[in-house]
PDB file of C-alpha atoms in Angstrom:
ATOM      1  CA  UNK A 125     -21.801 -10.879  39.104  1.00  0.00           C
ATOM      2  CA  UNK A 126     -24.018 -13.960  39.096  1.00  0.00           C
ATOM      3  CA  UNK A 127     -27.511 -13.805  37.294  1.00  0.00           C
ATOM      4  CA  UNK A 128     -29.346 -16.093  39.259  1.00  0.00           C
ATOM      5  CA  UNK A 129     -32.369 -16.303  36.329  1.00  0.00           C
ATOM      6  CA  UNK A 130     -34.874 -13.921  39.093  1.00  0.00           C
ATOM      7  CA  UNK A 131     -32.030 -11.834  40.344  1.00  0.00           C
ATOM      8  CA  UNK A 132     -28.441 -10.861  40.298  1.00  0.00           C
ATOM      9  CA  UNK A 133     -26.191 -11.533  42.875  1.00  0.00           C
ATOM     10  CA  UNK A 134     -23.245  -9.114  43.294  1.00  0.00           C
ATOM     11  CA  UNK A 135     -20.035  -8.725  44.974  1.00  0.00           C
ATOM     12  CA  UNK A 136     -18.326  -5.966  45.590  1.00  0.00           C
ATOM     13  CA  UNK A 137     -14.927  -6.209  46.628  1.00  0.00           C
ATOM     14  CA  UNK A 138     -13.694  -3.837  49.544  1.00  0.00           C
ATOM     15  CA  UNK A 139     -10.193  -4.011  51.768  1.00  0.00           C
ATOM     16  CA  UNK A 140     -10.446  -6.179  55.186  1.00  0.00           C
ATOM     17  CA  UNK A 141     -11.979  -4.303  57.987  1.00  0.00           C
ATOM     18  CA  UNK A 142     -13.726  -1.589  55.465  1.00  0.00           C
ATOM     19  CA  UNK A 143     -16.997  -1.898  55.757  1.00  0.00           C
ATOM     20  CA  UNK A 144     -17.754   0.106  58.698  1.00  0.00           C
ATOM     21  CA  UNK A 145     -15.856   3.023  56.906  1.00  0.00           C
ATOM     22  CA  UNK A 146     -17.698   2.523  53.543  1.00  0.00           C
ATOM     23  CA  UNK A 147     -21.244   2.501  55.708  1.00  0.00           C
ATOM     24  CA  UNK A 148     -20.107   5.797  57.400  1.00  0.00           C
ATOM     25  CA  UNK A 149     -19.890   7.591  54.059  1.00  0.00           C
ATOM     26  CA  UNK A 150     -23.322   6.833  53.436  1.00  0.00           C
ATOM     27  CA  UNK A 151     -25.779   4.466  51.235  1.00  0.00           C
ATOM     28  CA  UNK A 152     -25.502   7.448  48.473  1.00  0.00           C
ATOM     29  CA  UNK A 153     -21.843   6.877  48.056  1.00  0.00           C
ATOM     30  CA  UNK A 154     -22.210   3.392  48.092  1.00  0.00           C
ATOM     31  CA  UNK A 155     -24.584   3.213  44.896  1.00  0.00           C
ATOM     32  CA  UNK A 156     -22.101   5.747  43.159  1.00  0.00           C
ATOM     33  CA  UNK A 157     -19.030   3.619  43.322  1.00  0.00           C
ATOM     34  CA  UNK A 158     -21.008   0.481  41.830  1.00  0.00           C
ATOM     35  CA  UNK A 159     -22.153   2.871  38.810  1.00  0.00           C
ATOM     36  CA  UNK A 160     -18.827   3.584  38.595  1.00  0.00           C
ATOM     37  CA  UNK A 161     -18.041   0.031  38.228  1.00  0.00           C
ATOM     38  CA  UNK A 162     -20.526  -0.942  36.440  1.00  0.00           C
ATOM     39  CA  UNK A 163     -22.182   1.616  34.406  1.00  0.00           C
ATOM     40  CA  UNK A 164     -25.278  -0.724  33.042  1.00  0.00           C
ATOM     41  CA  UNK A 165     -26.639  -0.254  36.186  1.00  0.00           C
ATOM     42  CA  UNK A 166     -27.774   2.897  37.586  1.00  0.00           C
ATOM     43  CA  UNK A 167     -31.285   2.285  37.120  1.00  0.00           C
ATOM     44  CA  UNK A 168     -30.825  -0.342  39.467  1.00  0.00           C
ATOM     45  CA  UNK A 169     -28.962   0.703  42.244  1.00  0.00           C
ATOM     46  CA  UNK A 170     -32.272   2.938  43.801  1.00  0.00           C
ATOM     47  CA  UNK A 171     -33.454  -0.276  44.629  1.00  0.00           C
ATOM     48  CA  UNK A 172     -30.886  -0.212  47.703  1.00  0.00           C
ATOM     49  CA  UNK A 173     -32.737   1.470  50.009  1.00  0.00           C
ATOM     50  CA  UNK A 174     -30.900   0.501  53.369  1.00  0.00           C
ATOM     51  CA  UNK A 175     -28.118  -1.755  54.584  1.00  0.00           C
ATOM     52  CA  UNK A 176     -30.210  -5.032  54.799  1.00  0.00           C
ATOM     53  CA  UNK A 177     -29.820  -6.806  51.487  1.00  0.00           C
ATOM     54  CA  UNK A 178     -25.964  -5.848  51.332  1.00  0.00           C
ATOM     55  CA  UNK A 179     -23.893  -8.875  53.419  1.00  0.00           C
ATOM     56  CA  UNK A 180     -20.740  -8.631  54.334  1.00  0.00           C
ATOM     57  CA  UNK A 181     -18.781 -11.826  53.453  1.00  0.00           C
ATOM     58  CA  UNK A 182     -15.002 -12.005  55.627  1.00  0.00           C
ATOM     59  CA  UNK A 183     -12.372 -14.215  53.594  1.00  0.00           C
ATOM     60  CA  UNK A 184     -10.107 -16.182  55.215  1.00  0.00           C
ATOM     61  CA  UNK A 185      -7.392 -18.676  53.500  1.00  0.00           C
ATOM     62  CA  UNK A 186      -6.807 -20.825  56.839  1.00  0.00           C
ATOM     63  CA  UNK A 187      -6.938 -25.335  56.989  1.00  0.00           C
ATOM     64  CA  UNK A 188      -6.964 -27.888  59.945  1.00  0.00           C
ATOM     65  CA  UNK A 189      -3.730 -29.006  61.065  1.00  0.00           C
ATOM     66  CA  UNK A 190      -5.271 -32.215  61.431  1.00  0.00           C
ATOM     67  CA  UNK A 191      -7.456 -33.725  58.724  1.00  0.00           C
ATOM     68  CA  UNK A 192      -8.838 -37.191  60.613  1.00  0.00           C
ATOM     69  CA  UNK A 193      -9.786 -38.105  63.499  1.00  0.00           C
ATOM     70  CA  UNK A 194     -11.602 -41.937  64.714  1.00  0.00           C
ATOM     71  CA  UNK A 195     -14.444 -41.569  62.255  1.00  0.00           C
ATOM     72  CA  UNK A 196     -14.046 -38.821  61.091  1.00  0.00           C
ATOM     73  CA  UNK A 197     -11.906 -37.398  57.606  1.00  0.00           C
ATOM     74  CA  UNK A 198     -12.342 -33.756  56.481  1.00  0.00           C
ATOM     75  CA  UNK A 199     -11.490 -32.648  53.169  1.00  0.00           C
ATOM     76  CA  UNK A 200     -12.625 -29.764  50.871  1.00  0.00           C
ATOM     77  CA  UNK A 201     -13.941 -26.406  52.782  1.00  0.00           C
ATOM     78  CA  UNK A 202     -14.079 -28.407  56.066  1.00  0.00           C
ATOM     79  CA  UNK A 203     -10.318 -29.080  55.505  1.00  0.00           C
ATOM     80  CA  UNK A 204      -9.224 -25.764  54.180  1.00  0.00           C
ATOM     81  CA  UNK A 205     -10.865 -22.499  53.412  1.00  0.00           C
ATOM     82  CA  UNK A 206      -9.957 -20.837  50.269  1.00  0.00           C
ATOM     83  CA  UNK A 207      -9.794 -17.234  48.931  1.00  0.00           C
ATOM     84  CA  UNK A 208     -12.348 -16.710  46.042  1.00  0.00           C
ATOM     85  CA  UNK A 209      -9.474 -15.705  44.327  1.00  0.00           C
ATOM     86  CA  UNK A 210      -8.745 -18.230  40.813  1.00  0.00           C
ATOM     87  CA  UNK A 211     -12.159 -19.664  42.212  1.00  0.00           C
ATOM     88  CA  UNK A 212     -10.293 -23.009  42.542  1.00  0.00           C
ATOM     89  CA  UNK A 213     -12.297 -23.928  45.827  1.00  0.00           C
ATOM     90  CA  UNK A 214     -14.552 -26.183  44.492  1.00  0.00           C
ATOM     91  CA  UNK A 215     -11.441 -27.687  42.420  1.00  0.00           C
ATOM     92  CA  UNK A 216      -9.286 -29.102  45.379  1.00  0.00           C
ATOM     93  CA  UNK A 217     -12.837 -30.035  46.850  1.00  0.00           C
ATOM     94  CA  UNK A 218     -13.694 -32.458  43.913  1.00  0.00           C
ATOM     95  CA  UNK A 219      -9.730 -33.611  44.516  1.00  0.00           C
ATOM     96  CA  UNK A 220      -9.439 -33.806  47.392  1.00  0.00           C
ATOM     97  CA  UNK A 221     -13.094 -36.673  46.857  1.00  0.00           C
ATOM     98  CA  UNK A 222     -11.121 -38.545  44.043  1.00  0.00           C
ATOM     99  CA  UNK A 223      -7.956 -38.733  46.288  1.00  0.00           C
ATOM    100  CA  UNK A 224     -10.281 -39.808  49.296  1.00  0.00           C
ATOM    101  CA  UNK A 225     -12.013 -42.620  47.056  1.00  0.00           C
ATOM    102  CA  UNK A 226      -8.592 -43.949  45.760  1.00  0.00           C
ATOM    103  CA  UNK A 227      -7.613 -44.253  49.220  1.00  0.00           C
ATOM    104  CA  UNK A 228     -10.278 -45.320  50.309  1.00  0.00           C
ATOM    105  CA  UNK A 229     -11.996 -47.778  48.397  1.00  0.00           C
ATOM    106  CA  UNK A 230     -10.603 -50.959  48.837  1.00  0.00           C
ATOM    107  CA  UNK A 231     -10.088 -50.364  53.480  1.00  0.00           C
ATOM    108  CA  UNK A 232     -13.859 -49.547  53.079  1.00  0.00           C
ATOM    109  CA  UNK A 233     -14.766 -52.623  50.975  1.00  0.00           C
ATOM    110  CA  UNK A 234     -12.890 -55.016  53.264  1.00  0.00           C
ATOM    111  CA  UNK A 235     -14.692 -53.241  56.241  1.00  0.00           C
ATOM    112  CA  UNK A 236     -11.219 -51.915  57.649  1.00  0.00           C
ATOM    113  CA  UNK A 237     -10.321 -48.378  57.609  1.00  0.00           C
ATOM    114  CA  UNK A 238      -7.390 -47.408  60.011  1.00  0.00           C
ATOM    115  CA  UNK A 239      -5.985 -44.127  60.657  1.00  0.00           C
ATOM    116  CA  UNK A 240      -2.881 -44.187  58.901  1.00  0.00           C
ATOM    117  CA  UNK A 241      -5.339 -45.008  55.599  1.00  0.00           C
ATOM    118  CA  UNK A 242      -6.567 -41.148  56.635  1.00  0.00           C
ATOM    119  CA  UNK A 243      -3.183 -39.975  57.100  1.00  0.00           C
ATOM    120  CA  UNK A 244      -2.242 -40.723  53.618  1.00  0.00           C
ATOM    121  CA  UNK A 245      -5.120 -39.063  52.131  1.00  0.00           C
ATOM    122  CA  UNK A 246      -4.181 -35.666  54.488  1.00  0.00           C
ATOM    123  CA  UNK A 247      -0.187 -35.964  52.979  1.00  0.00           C
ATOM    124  CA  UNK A 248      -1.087 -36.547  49.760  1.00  0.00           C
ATOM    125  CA  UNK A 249      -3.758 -33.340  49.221  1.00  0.00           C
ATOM    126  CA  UNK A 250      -2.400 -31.497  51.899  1.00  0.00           C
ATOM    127  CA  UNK A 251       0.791 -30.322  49.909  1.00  0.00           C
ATOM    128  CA  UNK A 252      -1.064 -29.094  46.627  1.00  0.00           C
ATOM    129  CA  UNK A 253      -3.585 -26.726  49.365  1.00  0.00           C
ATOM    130  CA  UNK A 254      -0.229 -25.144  50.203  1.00  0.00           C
ATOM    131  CA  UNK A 255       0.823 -24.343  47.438  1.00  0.00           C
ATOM    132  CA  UNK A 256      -2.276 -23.162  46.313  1.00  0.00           C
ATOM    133  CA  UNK A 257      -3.075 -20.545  49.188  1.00  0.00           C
ATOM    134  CA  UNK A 258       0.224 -19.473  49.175  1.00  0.00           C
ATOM    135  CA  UNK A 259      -0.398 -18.821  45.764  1.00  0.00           C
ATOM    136  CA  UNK A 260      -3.963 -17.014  46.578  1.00  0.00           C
ATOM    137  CA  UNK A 261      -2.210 -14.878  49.787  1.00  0.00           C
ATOM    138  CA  UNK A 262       0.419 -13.301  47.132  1.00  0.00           C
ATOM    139  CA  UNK A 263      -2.165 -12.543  44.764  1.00  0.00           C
ATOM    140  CA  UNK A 264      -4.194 -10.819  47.701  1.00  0.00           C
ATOM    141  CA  UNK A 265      -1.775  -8.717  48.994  1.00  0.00           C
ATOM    142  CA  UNK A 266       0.598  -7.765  46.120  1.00  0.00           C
ATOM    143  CA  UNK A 267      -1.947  -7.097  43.562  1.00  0.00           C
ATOM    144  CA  UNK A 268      -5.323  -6.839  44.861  1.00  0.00           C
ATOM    145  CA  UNK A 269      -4.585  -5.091  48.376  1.00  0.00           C
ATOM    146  CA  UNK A 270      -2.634  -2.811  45.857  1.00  0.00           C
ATOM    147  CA  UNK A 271      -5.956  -1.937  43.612  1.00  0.00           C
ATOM    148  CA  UNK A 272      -8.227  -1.335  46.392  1.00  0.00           C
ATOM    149  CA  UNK A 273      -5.573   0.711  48.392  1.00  0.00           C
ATOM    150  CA  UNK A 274      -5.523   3.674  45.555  1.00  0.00           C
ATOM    151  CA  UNK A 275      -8.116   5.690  42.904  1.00  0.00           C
ATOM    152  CA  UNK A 276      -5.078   5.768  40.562  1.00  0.00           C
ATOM    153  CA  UNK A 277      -4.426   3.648  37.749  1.00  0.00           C
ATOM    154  CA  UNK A 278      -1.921   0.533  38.984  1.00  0.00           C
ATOM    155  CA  UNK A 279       0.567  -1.053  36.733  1.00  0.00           C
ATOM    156  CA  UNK A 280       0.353  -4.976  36.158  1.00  0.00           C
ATOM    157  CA  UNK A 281       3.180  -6.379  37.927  1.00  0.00           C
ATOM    158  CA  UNK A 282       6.004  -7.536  35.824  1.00  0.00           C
ATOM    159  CA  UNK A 283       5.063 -11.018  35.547  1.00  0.00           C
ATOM    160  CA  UNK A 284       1.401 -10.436  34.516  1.00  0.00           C
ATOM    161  CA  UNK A 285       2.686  -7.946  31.765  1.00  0.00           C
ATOM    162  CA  UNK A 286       4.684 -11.091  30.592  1.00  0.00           C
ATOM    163  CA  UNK A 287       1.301 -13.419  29.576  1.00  0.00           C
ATOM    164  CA  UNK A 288       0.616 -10.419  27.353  1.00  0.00           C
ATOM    165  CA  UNK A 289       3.684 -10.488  25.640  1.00  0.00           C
ATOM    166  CA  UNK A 290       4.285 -14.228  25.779  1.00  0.00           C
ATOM    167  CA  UNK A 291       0.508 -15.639  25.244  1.00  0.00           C
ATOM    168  CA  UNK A 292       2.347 -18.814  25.113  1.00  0.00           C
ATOM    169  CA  UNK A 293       3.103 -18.732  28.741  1.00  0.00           C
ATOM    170  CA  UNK A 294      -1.019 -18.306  29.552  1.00  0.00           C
ATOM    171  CA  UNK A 295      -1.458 -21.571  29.613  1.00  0.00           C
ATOM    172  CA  UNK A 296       0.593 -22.166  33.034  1.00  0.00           C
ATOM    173  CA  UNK A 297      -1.639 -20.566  34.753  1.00  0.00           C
ATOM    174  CA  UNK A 298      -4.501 -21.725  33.332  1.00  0.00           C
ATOM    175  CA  UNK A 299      -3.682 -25.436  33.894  1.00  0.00           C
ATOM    176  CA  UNK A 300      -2.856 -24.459  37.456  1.00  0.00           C
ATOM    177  CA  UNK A 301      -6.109 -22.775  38.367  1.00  0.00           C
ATOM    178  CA  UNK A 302      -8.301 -25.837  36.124  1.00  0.00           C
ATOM    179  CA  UNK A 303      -6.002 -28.722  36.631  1.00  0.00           C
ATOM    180  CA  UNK A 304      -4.152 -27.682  39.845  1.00  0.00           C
ATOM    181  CA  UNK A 305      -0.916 -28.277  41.161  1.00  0.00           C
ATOM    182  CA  UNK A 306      -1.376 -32.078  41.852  1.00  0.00           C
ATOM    183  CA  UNK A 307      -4.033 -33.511  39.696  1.00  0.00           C
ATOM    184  CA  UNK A 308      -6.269 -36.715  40.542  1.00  0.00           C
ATOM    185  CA  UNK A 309      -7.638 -39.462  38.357  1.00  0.00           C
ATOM    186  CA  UNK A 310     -10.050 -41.447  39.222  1.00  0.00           C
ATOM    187  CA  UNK A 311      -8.637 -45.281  39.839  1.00  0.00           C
ATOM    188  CA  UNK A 312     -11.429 -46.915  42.246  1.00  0.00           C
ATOM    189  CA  UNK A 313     -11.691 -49.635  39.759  1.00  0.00           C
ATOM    190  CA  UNK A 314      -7.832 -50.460  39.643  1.00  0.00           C
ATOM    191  CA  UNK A 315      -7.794 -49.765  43.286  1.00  0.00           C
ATOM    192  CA  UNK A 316     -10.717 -52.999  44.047  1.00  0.00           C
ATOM    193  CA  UNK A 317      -8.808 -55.113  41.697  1.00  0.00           C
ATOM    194  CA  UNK A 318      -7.976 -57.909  42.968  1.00  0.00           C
ATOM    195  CA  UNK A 319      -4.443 -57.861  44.683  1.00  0.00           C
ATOM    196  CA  UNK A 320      -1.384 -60.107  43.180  1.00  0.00           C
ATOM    197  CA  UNK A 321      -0.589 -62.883  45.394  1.00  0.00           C
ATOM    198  CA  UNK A 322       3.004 -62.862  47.175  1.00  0.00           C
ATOM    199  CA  UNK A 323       3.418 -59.451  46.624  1.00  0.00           C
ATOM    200  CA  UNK A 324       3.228 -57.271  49.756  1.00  0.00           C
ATOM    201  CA  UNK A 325       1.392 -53.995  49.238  1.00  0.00           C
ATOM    202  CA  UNK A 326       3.434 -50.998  48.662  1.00  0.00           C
ATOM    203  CA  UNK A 327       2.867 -47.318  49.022  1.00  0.00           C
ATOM    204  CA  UNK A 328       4.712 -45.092  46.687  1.00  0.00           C
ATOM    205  CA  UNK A 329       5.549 -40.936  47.006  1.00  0.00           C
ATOM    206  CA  UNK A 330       6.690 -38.491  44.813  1.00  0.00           C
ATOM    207  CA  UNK A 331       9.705 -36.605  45.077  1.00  0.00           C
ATOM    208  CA  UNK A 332       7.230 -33.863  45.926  1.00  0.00           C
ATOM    209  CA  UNK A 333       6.082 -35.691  48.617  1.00  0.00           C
ATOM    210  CA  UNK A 334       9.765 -35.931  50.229  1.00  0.00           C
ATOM    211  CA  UNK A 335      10.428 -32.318  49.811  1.00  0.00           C
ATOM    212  CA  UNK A 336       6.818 -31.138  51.526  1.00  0.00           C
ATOM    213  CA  UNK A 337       7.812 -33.463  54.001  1.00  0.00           C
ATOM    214  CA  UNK A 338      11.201 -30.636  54.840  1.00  0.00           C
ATOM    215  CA  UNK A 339      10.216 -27.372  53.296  1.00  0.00           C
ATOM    216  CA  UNK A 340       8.735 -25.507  55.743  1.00  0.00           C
ATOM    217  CA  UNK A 341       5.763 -24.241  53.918  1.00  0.00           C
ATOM    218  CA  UNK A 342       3.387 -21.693  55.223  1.00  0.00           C
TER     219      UNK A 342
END
């Protein structure tokens, strides 16, 4: 839930291909299983009086095999689209903006921008989007798939019950959903330095580079 100051905005989270089903049982049965949710607001929910205000919103975890084209570099949602799931959408967005500027900055200041410039920016964020909806796909089908599919109390799965034994290992999640697998720092300024003279440029990887490069990902 989102209070938007004049009015709440509200998701309710069904299975894939659902909706018609929940629409069959009625608008009646609808409001019931929010109160059920959430309590606080059955003197609301009369104020659903048809289908109209209630949207139906399809995820899809899915990216572009190809990032670039002549002109033209994608990144963020028009790169990938993410499951709402960790809400780490808007994260790899802002990333994948630093990466681009790094990259960037200096082929756009000399006027010269050439497609393998592009090509660097899609292998270096491309790898970390992986990861991360792989991550988002296991969460969606082993745990929440799992939730929705039953009325009966579920179990946390092993590992989760582990963060509440072990607070200590909280944080790894936590940096991976607000850091993310393959942070960026801003370095436009080092990047428009001035180059060394007799030095020819270099491009450098990471190891995780060279292993995205054969691991079959996804």
């Amino acid at each position: 839930m989102l209070n938007r100051d004049e009015y709440w905005q509200c998701a309710f989270v069904i299975r894939k291909g659902g909706f018609d089903e929940i629409k069959h049982h009625g608008l009646d049965a609808f409001r019931a299983d929010i109160a059920s949710v959430a309590p606080f607001l059955k003197d609301r929910i009369s104020e659903l009086t048809d289908w109209e205000p209630i949207k139906l919103l399809t995820v899809l975890v899915d990216r572009l095999r190809k990032w670039y084209r002549p002109g033209l570099l994608c990144i963020g949602d028009a790169a990938h689209a993410m499951s709402p799931v960790g809400g780490v959408g808007i994260n790899l967005a802002i990333q994948d903006a630093v990466a681009a500027a790094n990259i960037l900055a200096r082929p756009l200041s000399e006027n010269y921008v050439s497609l393998s410039h592009l090509q660097k920016l899609q292998w270096r964020r491309e790898f970390p989007t992986r990861v991360t909806q792989w991550a988002q796909v296991q969460v969606q089908e082993r745990i929440l798939s799992t939730v929705l599919g039953t009325q009966r109390q579920v179990q946390a799965p092993w590992f989760l019950r582990l963060f509440k034994t072990f607070p200590v290992l909280r944080r790894i999640p936590a940096r991976l959903i607000g850091i993310g697998v393959r942070p960026e720092h801003v370095k436009t300024w080092d990047v428009l330095k001035p180059k060394p003279r007799n030095r020819p440029p270099t491009d450098t990887f990471s190891l995780l580079d060279l292993l995205f490069a054969f691991i079959p990902w996804p």
